[in-house]
Coordinates of C-alpha atoms in Angstrom, one line a residue:
M1 CA -109.4 122.1 -65.8
T2 CA -111.2 118.7 -66.0
Y3 CA -110.5 116.8 -69.2
I4 CA -113.5 116.1 -71.4
V5 CA -113.5 112.8 -73.3
L6 CA -113.6 113.0 -77.0
A7 CA -116.9 111.4 -77.3
R8 CA -118.5 114.4 -75.3
K9 CA -116.3 117.0 -76.5
Y10 CA -117.1 116.3 -80.2
R11 CA -120.7 115.5 -79.8
P12 CA -122.7 117.2 -82.7
R13 CA -124.4 120.4 -81.7
S14 CA -126.4 120.9 -84.9
F15 CA -127.7 118.8 -87.8
S16 CA -124.9 120.1 -90.0
E17 CA -122.3 118.4 -87.6
M18 CA -124.0 115.0 -87.9
V19 CA -122.0 112.4 -89.9
G20 CA -123.2 109.2 -91.4
Q21 CA -126.9 109.9 -90.8
E22 CA -127.8 112.0 -93.8
H23 CA -131.2 110.3 -94.4
V24 CA -132.4 111.3 -90.9
V25 CA -131.0 114.7 -91.1
Q26 CA -132.7 115.4 -94.4
A27 CA -136.1 114.2 -93.2
L28 CA -136.1 116.1 -90.0
G29 CA -134.6 119.2 -91.6
N30 CA -137.5 119.3 -94.1
A31 CA -140.1 118.7 -91.5
L32 CA -138.8 121.6 -89.3
T33 CA -138.5 123.9 -92.3
Q34 CA -142.1 123.1 -93.5
Q35 CA -143.6 123.2 -90.0
R36 CA -144.9 119.5 -90.5
L37 CA -144.1 118.3 -87.0
H38 CA -145.2 114.9 -85.7
H39 CA -146.0 114.4 -82.0
A40 CA -143.9 111.3 -81.5
Y41 CA -140.6 110.2 -82.9
L42 CA -138.9 106.9 -82.5
F43 CA -135.1 106.7 -83.2
T44 CA -133.7 103.1 -83.6
G45 CA -130.2 101.9 -84.1
T46 CA -127.2 100.2 -82.5
R47 CA -125.0 101.9 -79.8
G48 CA -123.1 105.0 -80.4
V49 CA -124.9 106.1 -83.7
G50 CA -126.5 109.3 -82.5
K51 CA -129.9 108.6 -81.1
T52 CA -129.6 110.8 -78.1
T53 CA -127.7 113.5 -80.0
V54 CA -130.5 113.8 -82.6
S55 CA -133.2 114.1 -79.9
R56 CA -131.2 116.9 -78.3
I57 CA -130.7 118.7 -81.6
L58 CA -134.4 118.2 -82.3
A59 CA -135.5 119.7 -79.0
K60 CA -133.1 122.7 -79.6
S61 CA -134.7 123.2 -83.1
L62 CA -138.1 123.2 -81.6
N63 CA -137.3 125.7 -78.9
C64 CA -134.4 127.9 -80.2
T65 CA -135.1 131.6 -79.8
G66 CA -132.1 132.8 -81.9
V67 CA -129.3 135.3 -81.2
D68 CA -131.9 138.1 -81.2
G69 CA -134.5 136.1 -79.2
Q70 CA -137.1 136.4 -81.9
S71 CA -136.3 133.2 -83.9
G72 CA -139.1 130.5 -84.3
I73 CA -138.8 126.8 -85.1
T74 CA -135.7 126.3 -87.2
A75 CA -133.7 123.3 -88.7
S76 CA -130.5 125.2 -87.8
P77 CA -130.4 126.1 -84.1
C78 CA -128.1 128.9 -83.2
G79 CA -126.3 127.2 -80.3
V80 CA -125.8 130.4 -78.5
C81 CA -129.1 131.5 -77.2
E82 CA -130.1 130.5 -73.6
V83 CA -132.3 127.6 -74.7
C84 CA -129.6 125.9 -76.8
R85 CA -127.0 126.4 -74.1
A86 CA -129.3 125.0 -71.3
I87 CA -130.2 121.9 -73.5
D88 CA -126.5 121.2 -74.2
A89 CA -125.7 121.6 -70.5
G90 CA -128.7 119.3 -69.5
R91 CA -130.5 121.8 -67.4
F92 CA -133.3 122.9 -69.6
V93 CA -136.5 122.6 -67.6
D94 CA -138.8 121.7 -70.5
Y95 CA -136.5 118.9 -72.0
I96 CA -136.8 115.8 -69.8
E97 CA -134.5 112.7 -70.5
L98 CA -135.8 109.5 -68.9
D99 CA -133.7 106.3 -68.7
A100 CA -136.2 103.5 -69.2
A101 CA -133.7 100.9 -68.1
S102 CA -133.7 102.3 -64.5
N103 CA -137.2 103.8 -64.6
R104 CA -139.2 101.0 -66.3
G105 CA -142.2 100.7 -64.0
V106 CA -145.7 102.0 -64.4
D107 CA -145.2 104.4 -61.4
E108 CA -142.4 106.2 -63.1
I109 CA -144.3 106.6 -66.3
S110 CA -147.5 107.7 -64.6
Q111 CA -145.5 110.4 -62.8
L112 CA -144.0 111.6 -66.0
L113 CA -147.4 111.7 -67.7
D114 CA -149.0 113.6 -64.8
Q115 CA -146.7 116.5 -65.7
A116 CA -147.9 116.5 -69.3
V117 CA -151.0 118.6 -68.4
Y118 CA -148.8 121.5 -67.6
K119 CA -147.6 123.9 -70.3
P120 CA -143.9 124.5 -70.9
V121 CA -142.3 126.8 -68.4
V122 CA -139.7 128.4 -70.7
G123 CA -139.7 127.0 -74.2
R124 CA -142.4 126.5 -76.9
F125 CA -142.6 122.8 -76.5
K126 CA -142.1 120.3 -73.6
V127 CA -140.0 117.4 -75.0
Y128 CA -140.1 114.0 -73.3
M129 CA -137.0 111.9 -74.3
I130 CA -137.3 108.3 -73.2
D131 CA -134.1 106.3 -73.8
E132 CA -133.9 102.4 -74.1
V133 CA -137.8 102.6 -74.3
H134 CA -137.9 98.7 -75.0
M135 CA -137.0 98.3 -71.3
L136 CA -140.4 99.5 -70.2
T137 CA -142.8 96.9 -68.7
T138 CA -146.0 96.0 -70.5
T139 CA -148.1 97.9 -68.0
A140 CA -145.9 101.1 -68.4
F141 CA -146.4 100.9 -72.2
N142 CA -150.2 100.5 -71.8
A143 CA -150.2 103.5 -69.3
M144 CA -148.7 105.8 -71.9
L145 CA -150.6 104.8 -75.0
K146 CA -153.5 107.3 -74.8
T147 CA -151.2 110.3 -74.1
L148 CA -148.8 109.1 -76.8
E149 CA -151.7 108.9 -79.3
E150 CA -153.2 112.4 -78.5
P151 CA -150.7 114.5 -76.6
P152 CA -151.3 118.2 -76.0
E153 CA -150.2 120.4 -78.9
Y154 CA -147.1 121.6 -76.8
L155 CA -145.9 118.1 -76.0
K156 CA -143.5 116.0 -78.1
F157 CA -142.3 112.5 -77.4
V158 CA -138.9 111.3 -78.6
L159 CA -138.2 107.6 -77.9
A160 CA -134.9 105.8 -78.5
T161 CA -134.1 102.1 -78.5
T162 CA -131.5 99.7 -79.7
D163 CA -134.0 96.8 -80.0
P164 CA -137.3 97.9 -81.7
Q165 CA -138.5 94.4 -81.9
K166 CA -139.3 94.6 -78.2
V167 CA -141.5 97.6 -78.6
P168 CA -145.2 96.9 -78.8
V169 CA -146.8 97.4 -82.2
T170 CA -149.3 99.8 -80.6
V171 CA -146.4 102.1 -79.7
L172 CA -144.7 101.8 -83.1
S173 CA -148.0 102.7 -85.0
R174 CA -148.1 106.0 -83.0
C175 CA -144.6 107.1 -83.8
L176 CA -142.7 108.4 -86.7
Q177 CA -139.8 105.9 -87.0
F178 CA -136.2 106.6 -88.1
N179 CA -133.5 103.9 -88.3
L180 CA -130.0 105.3 -87.6
R181 CA -127.7 103.1 -89.6
P182 CA -124.2 101.9 -88.4
M183 CA -121.5 104.1 -89.9
A184 CA -119.2 102.9 -92.5
P185 CA -115.5 102.5 -91.6
Q186 CA -114.5 105.1 -94.1
T187 CA -116.9 107.6 -92.6
I188 CA -115.5 107.0 -89.1
Q189 CA -111.8 107.1 -90.4
E190 CA -112.5 110.5 -91.9
H191 CA -114.1 111.9 -88.8
L192 CA -111.3 110.6 -86.5
A193 CA -108.7 112.3 -88.8
M194 CA -110.7 115.6 -88.3
V195 CA -110.8 115.2 -84.6
L196 CA -107.2 114.3 -84.2
T197 CA -106.2 117.2 -86.4
Q198 CA -108.1 119.6 -84.2
E199 CA -106.4 118.0 -81.2
A200 CA -103.0 118.3 -82.7
V201 CA -102.3 114.7 -82.2
P202 CA -100.0 113.1 -85.0
F203 CA -101.4 109.8 -86.5
E204 CA -100.9 107.3 -89.2
V205 CA -103.7 106.4 -91.6
G206 CA -103.3 102.7 -91.0
A207 CA -104.0 103.3 -87.3
L208 CA -107.2 105.1 -88.0
R209 CA -108.2 102.4 -90.3
L210 CA -107.7 99.9 -87.6
M211 CA -109.8 101.7 -85.1
A212 CA -112.6 102.5 -87.6
R213 CA -113.0 98.7 -88.2
A214 CA -112.9 97.9 -84.4
A215 CA -115.6 100.4 -83.7
R216 CA -118.1 98.3 -85.8
G217 CA -120.1 101.2 -86.9
S218 CA -120.3 103.1 -83.7
M219 CA -118.8 106.6 -83.6
R220 CA -118.8 106.8 -79.9
D221 CA -116.8 103.6 -79.7
A222 CA -114.4 104.9 -82.3
L223 CA -113.9 108.1 -80.2
S224 CA -113.4 106.0 -77.0
L225 CA -110.8 103.8 -78.7
T226 CA -109.1 107.0 -79.8
D227 CA -108.8 108.2 -76.4
Q228 CA -107.5 104.8 -75.2
A229 CA -104.9 104.8 -78.1
I230 CA -103.7 108.4 -77.2
A231 CA -103.0 107.3 -73.7
Y232 CA -101.5 103.9 -74.7
A233 CA -99.2 105.4 -77.5
G234 CA -98.2 108.3 -75.5
G235 CA -99.6 111.0 -77.8
S236 CA -98.7 109.6 -81.3
L237 CA -101.0 107.1 -83.0
Q238 CA -98.8 104.7 -84.9
E239 CA -100.3 101.7 -86.7
A240 CA -98.1 99.1 -85.0
V241 CA -98.9 100.5 -81.5
V242 CA -102.6 100.6 -82.2
R243 CA -102.6 97.1 -83.6
N244 CA -100.8 95.9 -80.5
M245 CA -103.4 97.7 -78.4
L246 CA -106.3 96.2 -80.2
G247 CA -104.7 92.7 -80.4
A248 CA -105.5 92.8 -84.2
V249 CA -103.7 90.3 -86.5
D250 CA -101.2 91.7 -89.0
R251 CA -102.4 91.3 -92.6
S252 CA -99.0 89.7 -93.3
H253 CA -100.0 86.6 -91.3
V254 CA -103.1 85.9 -93.4
V255 CA -101.3 86.7 -96.5
R256 CA -98.8 83.9 -95.7
I257 CA -101.9 81.6 -95.0
V258 CA -103.3 82.2 -98.4
E259 CA -99.9 81.8 -100.0
A260 CA -99.5 78.4 -98.2
L261 CA -103.0 77.4 -99.5
V262 CA -102.0 78.3 -103.1
R263 CA -99.0 76.0 -102.7
G264 CA -100.9 73.2 -100.9
D265 CA -98.3 73.4 -98.0
G266 CA -100.0 72.0 -94.9
A267 CA -96.7 72.1 -92.9
A268 CA -96.6 75.9 -93.4
L269 CA -100.2 76.3 -92.3
V270 CA -99.4 74.5 -89.0
Q271 CA -96.2 76.6 -88.6
I272 CA -98.1 79.8 -89.1
A273 CA -100.7 78.8 -86.5
D274 CA -97.9 78.0 -84.1
Q275 CA -96.4 81.4 -84.6
L276 CA -99.8 83.1 -84.0
R277 CA -99.9 81.1 -80.7
A278 CA -96.5 82.3 -79.7
L279 CA -97.3 85.9 -80.5
G280 CA -100.5 85.6 -78.4
L281 CA -102.8 86.7 -81.3
S282 CA -106.5 85.8 -81.3
A283 CA -107.5 82.8 -83.4
A284 CA -110.8 84.5 -83.9
G285 CA -109.2 87.7 -85.1
T286 CA -107.1 85.7 -87.4
L287 CA -110.1 84.1 -89.1
E288 CA -111.8 87.5 -89.2
E289 CA -108.9 89.0 -91.0
L290 CA -108.7 86.1 -93.3
A291 CA -112.4 86.4 -94.2
L292 CA -111.9 90.2 -94.8
L293 CA -109.0 89.4 -97.2
A294 CA -111.0 86.8 -99.0
Q295 CA -113.7 89.4 -99.4
H296 CA -111.4 91.8 -100.9
M297 CA -109.9 89.1 -103.3
A298 CA -113.4 88.2 -104.4
V299 CA -114.2 91.9 -105.1
Q300 CA -111.0 92.1 -107.1
Q301 CA -111.7 88.9 -109.1
A302 CA -115.3 90.0 -109.9
V303 CA -114.6 93.7 -110.6
P304 CA -110.9 94.4 -111.3
G305 CA -109.7 97.7 -110.1
A306 CA -112.7 98.2 -107.6
L307 CA -110.4 98.1 -104.5
D308 CA -109.2 101.3 -102.9
P309 CA -105.9 102.4 -104.7
N310 CA -104.8 104.3 -101.7
D311 CA -104.8 101.2 -99.5
P312 CA -101.2 100.1 -99.2
Q313 CA -102.4 96.5 -99.0
T314 CA -104.3 96.5 -102.4
E315 CA -101.2 95.5 -104.3
A316 CA -100.8 92.3 -102.3
I317 CA -104.5 91.6 -102.5
V318 CA -104.4 91.9 -106.3
A319 CA -101.5 89.4 -106.5
L320 CA -103.2 86.8 -104.4
A321 CA -106.5 87.2 -106.3
A322 CA -104.6 86.3 -109.4
Q323 CA -103.2 83.1 -108.0
L324 CA -106.5 81.7 -106.5
A325 CA -109.5 80.7 -108.6
A326 CA -112.9 82.4 -107.8
D327 CA -114.6 79.4 -106.4
E328 CA -111.6 78.7 -104.1
T329 CA -111.8 82.3 -102.9
Q330 CA -115.6 81.7 -102.1
L331 CA -114.6 78.5 -100.2
L332 CA -111.8 80.4 -98.2
Y333 CA -114.4 83.1 -97.3
S334 CA -117.1 80.7 -96.2
V335 CA -114.9 78.3 -94.2
S336 CA -113.2 81.2 -92.4
L337 CA -116.6 82.8 -91.5
H338 CA -118.1 79.6 -90.2
G339 CA -114.9 78.5 -88.6
R340 CA -115.2 81.3 -86.0
N341 CA -118.3 79.9 -84.6
E342 CA -116.6 76.5 -84.0
L343 CA -113.7 77.8 -82.1
S344 CA -115.7 77.9 -78.8
L345 CA -116.3 74.1 -79.3
A346 CA -112.7 73.2 -79.9
P347 CA -110.4 71.9 -77.0
D348 CA -108.7 75.2 -77.3
E349 CA -109.0 78.1 -79.9
Y350 CA -105.6 77.4 -81.5
S351 CA -106.4 73.7 -82.2
G352 CA -109.7 75.0 -83.7
L353 CA -107.7 77.4 -85.9
V354 CA -105.4 74.5 -87.0
M355 CA -108.4 72.5 -88.0
V356 CA -110.0 75.3 -90.0
L357 CA -106.8 75.9 -91.9
L358 CA -106.4 72.2 -92.7
R359 CA -110.1 72.1 -93.8
L360 CA -109.4 74.8 -96.2
L361 CA -106.4 72.7 -97.6
A362 CA -108.6 69.4 -97.6
F363 CA -111.7 70.9 -99.4
R364 CA -109.8 72.8 -102.1
P365 CA -110.8 71.6 -105.6
E366 CA -108.2 69.3 -107.2
S367 CA -107.8 72.0 -110.0
G368 CA -106.2 74.5 -107.6
A369 CA -104.0 72.2 -105.5
A370 CA -100.5 71.2 -106.5
K371 CA -101.0 68.2 -108.6
P372 CA -98.7 65.1 -108.5
A373 CA -97.0 63.8 -111.6
P374 CA -99.6 62.1 -113.7
A375 CA -99.3 58.3 -113.8
P376 CA -98.4 56.7 -117.1
T377 CA -101.3 55.9 -119.2
P378 CA -101.5 52.1 -120.1
T379 CA -101.7 51.1 -123.7
P380 CA -105.4 50.7 -124.6
V381 CA -106.8 47.4 -125.5
P382 CA -108.7 47.4 -128.7
V383 CA -112.4 46.7 -128.2
P384 CA -114.1 45.0 -131.1
S385 CA -116.7 47.1 -132.8
P386 CA -117.6 49.5 -129.8
V387 CA -121.0 51.2 -129.9
V388 CA -120.3 54.9 -129.3
T389 CA -123.2 56.9 -128.1
T390 CA -123.2 60.7 -128.8
P391 CA -123.1 62.8 -125.6
V392 CA -125.6 65.4 -126.8
R393 CA -128.7 63.5 -127.7
A394 CA -129.6 59.8 -128.5
E395 CA -132.2 59.4 -131.4
P396 CA -135.1 57.6 -130.1
V397 CA -135.8 54.1 -131.7
E398 CA -139.3 53.0 -131.9
A399 CA -139.8 49.8 -130.0
P400 CA -141.7 47.0 -131.7
R401 CA -145.3 47.0 -130.8
P402 CA -146.7 43.7 -129.4
A403 CA -149.7 42.0 -130.9
T404 CA -152.0 43.3 -128.2
A405 CA -151.2 46.8 -127.5
T406 CA -151.2 48.1 -123.9
P407 CA -150.5 51.6 -122.6
A408 CA -147.2 50.5 -121.2
S409 CA -146.0 49.1 -124.5
S410 CA -146.9 52.2 -126.4
A411 CA -144.4 54.4 -124.5
P412 CA -141.5 55.7 -126.5
A413 CA -138.4 53.8 -125.7
L414 CA -134.8 53.2 -126.7
R415 CA -134.2 49.6 -125.7
Q416 CA -130.7 48.0 -125.8
A417 CA -129.7 44.5 -125.1
Q418 CA -127.5 45.5 -122.3
G419 CA -129.4 46.5 -119.2
E420 CA -132.7 47.3 -121.0
R421 CA -131.8 51.1 -121.0
I422 CA -134.5 53.3 -122.0
A423 CA -134.1 57.0 -123.0
V424 CA -137.0 59.5 -123.4
P425 CA -136.5 62.0 -126.1
S426 CA -137.0 65.7 -125.4
P427 CA -139.7 67.6 -127.1
A428 CA -137.1 69.3 -129.5
A429 CA -135.6 65.9 -130.3
A430 CA -139.1 64.4 -130.8
A431 CA -139.9 67.1 -133.3
T432 CA -137.2 65.8 -135.7
T433 CA -138.2 62.1 -135.2
T434 CA -140.2 60.3 -138.0
T435 CA -143.2 58.5 -136.6
T436 CA -145.3 56.1 -138.6
A437 CA -149.1 56.9 -138.4
P438 CA -151.3 54.0 -137.4
S439 CA -153.4 52.4 -140.1
S440 CA -157.1 53.0 -140.3
G441 CA -157.7 49.4 -139.3
S442 CA -155.5 49.6 -136.2
S443 CA -157.3 48.5 -133.1
I444 CA -155.3 50.9 -131.0
P445 CA -157.7 53.6 -129.5
P446 CA -156.7 57.3 -130.4
W447 CA -155.9 58.2 -126.9
E448 CA -153.1 55.7 -126.6
E449 CA -151.1 57.4 -129.2
L450 CA -148.3 59.7 -128.1
P451 CA -149.2 63.4 -127.1
E452 CA -147.5 66.3 -129.0
E453 CA -144.5 66.3 -126.8
Y454 CA -143.4 62.8 -127.7
A455 CA -144.3 62.4 -131.4
A456 CA -144.0 64.4 -134.5
A457 CA -147.6 63.8 -135.9
P458 CA -149.8 63.6 -132.8
V459 CA -153.3 62.4 -133.0
Q460 CA -155.6 65.5 -132.8
E461 CA -158.5 63.6 -131.4
A462 CA -156.6 62.9 -128.1
P463 CA -158.5 64.8 -125.4
V464 CA -155.8 64.5 -122.7
R465 CA -153.9 67.7 -121.8
M466 CA -150.6 66.9 -120.1
A467 CA -147.4 68.7 -119.2
P468 CA -144.3 67.8 -121.4
V469 CA -141.8 65.3 -119.9
V470 CA -138.4 66.9 -119.5
Q471 CA -135.6 64.9 -120.9
A472 CA -133.8 62.7 -118.3
G473 CA -130.2 63.6 -117.6
P474 CA -128.1 66.7 -118.4
V475 CA -127.0 67.6 -121.8
V476 CA -123.1 67.6 -121.8
P477 CA -121.5 70.6 -123.6
A478 CA -119.3 69.7 -126.5
A479 CA -116.4 71.6 -125.0
L480 CA -116.3 69.0 -122.2
A481 CA -115.9 66.1 -124.4
S482 CA -112.5 64.3 -124.3
T483 CA -110.8 62.2 -126.9
D484 CA -112.0 59.0 -125.1
A485 CA -115.7 58.4 -125.2
V486 CA -117.5 56.1 -122.9
T487 CA -118.4 52.9 -124.6
S488 CA -121.4 50.7 -124.2
G489 CA -119.5 47.5 -124.6
A490 CA -118.6 44.6 -122.2
D491 CA -116.3 46.9 -120.1
Q492 CA -119.1 49.5 -119.5
E493 CA -121.5 46.7 -118.5
R494 CA -118.9 45.3 -116.0
W495 CA -118.4 48.7 -114.6
I496 CA -122.2 49.2 -114.2
A497 CA -122.4 45.9 -112.4
V498 CA -119.5 46.7 -110.1
A499 CA -121.0 50.2 -109.4
R500 CA -124.4 48.8 -108.5
S501 CA -122.8 46.2 -106.3
L502 CA -120.8 48.9 -104.3
I503 CA -123.8 51.1 -103.9
A504 CA -126.0 48.2 -102.7
R505 CA -123.5 47.0 -100.2
G506 CA -122.9 50.5 -98.8
A507 CA -119.2 50.2 -99.6
V508 CA -119.3 53.9 -101.0
T509 CA -120.8 56.9 -99.4
A510 CA -121.1 60.7 -99.8
M511 CA -119.0 62.2 -102.7
T512 CA -117.5 58.7 -103.4
R513 CA -121.0 57.3 -104.1
E514 CA -121.7 60.4 -106.3
L515 CA -118.5 59.5 -108.3
V516 CA -119.7 55.9 -108.7
M517 CA -123.1 57.1 -109.9
Q518 CA -121.8 59.7 -112.4
A519 CA -118.8 57.8 -113.8
G520 CA -118.7 55.9 -117.1
C521 CA -116.1 53.3 -118.2
V522 CA -113.8 54.2 -121.0
R523 CA -111.8 50.9 -121.0
I524 CA -110.4 48.1 -118.8
D525 CA -106.8 47.4 -119.7
A526 CA -106.7 43.6 -118.6
Q527 CA -103.1 43.3 -120.0
A528 CA -101.8 45.7 -117.4
S529 CA -100.5 44.4 -114.0
P530 CA -102.6 45.0 -112.2
P531 CA -105.5 45.6 -114.5
C532 CA -106.1 49.4 -115.1
W533 CA -109.6 50.8 -115.1
V534 CA -110.1 54.0 -116.8
L535 CA -113.3 55.9 -115.8
Q536 CA -114.7 59.2 -117.0
V537 CA -116.7 62.0 -115.3
E538 CA -118.1 65.3 -116.3
R539 CA -117.4 67.1 -113.2
E540 CA -113.9 68.3 -112.3
T541 CA -114.6 68.2 -108.6
L542 CA -115.2 64.4 -108.7
R543 CA -111.6 63.8 -109.6
Q544 CA -110.1 64.7 -106.3
N545 CA -107.5 62.2 -105.1
G546 CA -109.4 61.5 -101.8
Y547 CA -112.5 60.4 -103.8
R548 CA -110.4 58.2 -106.2
D549 CA -108.5 56.6 -103.3
R550 CA -111.7 55.7 -101.4
L551 CA -113.3 54.2 -104.5
L552 CA -110.1 52.2 -105.3
S553 CA -110.0 50.8 -101.8
A554 CA -113.7 49.8 -102.2
M555 CA -113.2 48.1 -105.5
Q556 CA -110.2 46.2 -104.3
A557 CA -112.2 45.0 -101.4
S558 CA -114.9 43.8 -103.7
P559 CA -114.8 40.0 -104.5
E560 CA -115.7 40.5 -108.1
V561 CA -112.8 42.9 -108.9
G562 CA -109.7 42.3 -106.7
E563 CA -106.4 44.1 -107.2
L564 CA -106.5 46.8 -109.9
G565 CA -105.3 50.4 -110.8
L566 CA -107.7 53.3 -111.3
Q567 CA -107.5 56.4 -113.3
I568 CA -110.2 59.0 -113.5
Q569 CA -110.4 61.6 -116.4
V570 CA -112.8 64.4 -117.3
G571 CA -115.1 64.2 -120.3
A572 CA -118.6 63.7 -121.6
V573 CA -120.4 60.7 -120.2
S574 CA -123.2 59.2 -122.2
D575 CA -123.8 56.1 -120.0
S576 CA -123.6 55.8 -116.2
V577 CA -125.6 54.4 -113.3
A578 CA -127.2 57.8 -112.7
K579 CA -128.2 58.1 -116.4
R580 CA -129.7 54.7 -116.4
D581 CA -131.6 55.3 -113.3
A582 CA -133.0 58.6 -114.7
A583 CA -134.0 56.9 -117.9
D584 CA -135.8 54.2 -116.0
R585 CA -137.6 56.8 -113.8
A586 CA -138.6 58.6 -117.0
R587 CA -139.8 55.4 -118.6
K588 CA -141.9 54.5 -115.6
Q589 CA -143.3 58.1 -115.5
V590 CA -144.4 57.8 -119.2
E591 CA -146.0 54.4 -118.7
A592 CA -147.8 55.8 -115.6
E593 CA -149.1 58.7 -117.6
Q594 CA -150.2 56.5 -120.6
T595 CA -152.0 54.2 -118.1
I596 CA -153.9 57.1 -116.7
Q597 CA -154.7 58.6 -120.2
A598 CA -156.0 55.0 -121.4
D599 CA -158.2 54.6 -118.3
P600 CA -162.0 54.6 -119.5
L601 CA -163.2 56.5 -116.5
V602 CA -160.6 59.3 -117.0
Q603 CA -161.6 59.3 -120.7
N604 CA -165.2 59.6 -119.8
L605 CA -164.6 62.5 -117.3
L606 CA -162.5 64.5 -119.9
A607 CA -165.2 64.0 -122.5
R608 CA -168.1 65.0 -120.3
F609 CA -166.2 68.1 -118.9
P610 CA -164.4 69.9 -121.8
Q611 CA -162.7 72.5 -119.6
S612 CA -161.3 69.7 -117.4
R613 CA -157.6 68.5 -117.6
I614 CA -155.2 66.3 -115.8
V615 CA -153.1 68.5 -113.5
P616 CA -149.4 68.5 -114.6
G617 CA -147.2 66.8 -112.2
S618 CA -150.1 65.0 -110.4
I619 CA -149.2 61.5 -111.8
R620 CA -146.5 59.7 -110.0
A621 CA -145.1 56.3 -111.1
L622 CA -145.1 53.7 -108.3

């Protein structure tokens, strides 16, 4: 007797046998039960999810006569009447399947539609099933539009496609569309277990899990892989044999990769890549398995206990998730995912794999890598009377008003002797600031006074309506503050001058430039040999050794610095190049807004049109 492949032998014969498509089965079952039948159906989805199978079951439901020959339209075809057996055998005269991939022209469609005027020969309905309908030509689609919109009452259209985007919208609008989803690996695994049990083939659960993942949502692919595995393994499906057949990478290899990343061991990563090359395992498969492991680790970190307890690898995943930080797990997933696309560009896939693994090691945050022994901290040099600025909020100091007031001079400012730094207080801070009201004899017009967002006692007569100015610079949480505060003394001013020089000359770029922008100087130990500069940043990621080394090289090459030592610590920073630039931009923005507010033409327009206002954000400082 001729052997029937599993994909054909176990093709569902009724809606009750369908797996993984409950949403389609429920909709069609209710429609058939209530006799609310559409004249055209469109089934979409990837290969092997049941589009043709559903169309055949639908044709049987429409034409089934039952065991006694008296049954009508039903959602549960009997499967034993002549009509059901003929449709299953592919010889029912009123059920016509057309492959649009090989019959895509207007002539074939016209010939099919010419037969639509004739009533069914045997069944109640004549069913036209057009597979891969997106392959039809434009003229063929146009030829069937009229019949598809108003077919005879005995004619039903069933269209199937894997690419619905190529189907004209004029066809989509005439059909009832159902999207058959890719099946979950767990659903495929359970169905394969049922099939192999009926076939009396012994199997291991791990082997079924591998084939379910390799099928990528297609039940037909899973059954075809099962046929191949039975032949390859000689009748017994063992996990090791199926893994060898699929060329899948053993989870133990990627577990060793993650363990090497935790240790920061680059030599071990290169050794693992060489072993994968010697075993002939796919580099792309390794990165795919690594991304899957990272995904499971991220789930365990976010929702402890959410992994499948029956999976024998769950214990190892839980152990790895406890050793790697959540942000490092996300980095592992992202680099593994994007690294697969770069393998085709590499000289060979294994050199590409090595670079991806080394990239994971290079991009790891300093907090997760193996840290070297800390350098001895030099003895701090006392700084006479340092001015310490609180990292949370600086109280605004009212600037002295010149004899002739101008809009620019009336802006709120905090001016200091070093660098003319200006900080704009936030609305919350301004609410607690005491402001001296102008005297009645003041020559300052009322519109030059501060709006409500900048002063505690605003002048009510000011007609200008402006959006509040957001405080420049982030507020540093108190938990970040270290014992050493960034000073505003001579050491800080020297660091600011050096930082601006490095940025202007282009000596630092990328993340090193960001380090220079965000850092403040705690102290400069001139007594040490060489002099030791102690900088402070708020972000832990800027403390990586690579950024520090590049900054040290740039500073040593600078003529105004020379030989030095460099330490970078984490803590609140109240003064830096970035904060000064932000304060300067805020000052210029306030001055620009004050200039617009004081303009006579603007005041005249606002007075003439009471409902008018200055659009927030429309003023830009030049």
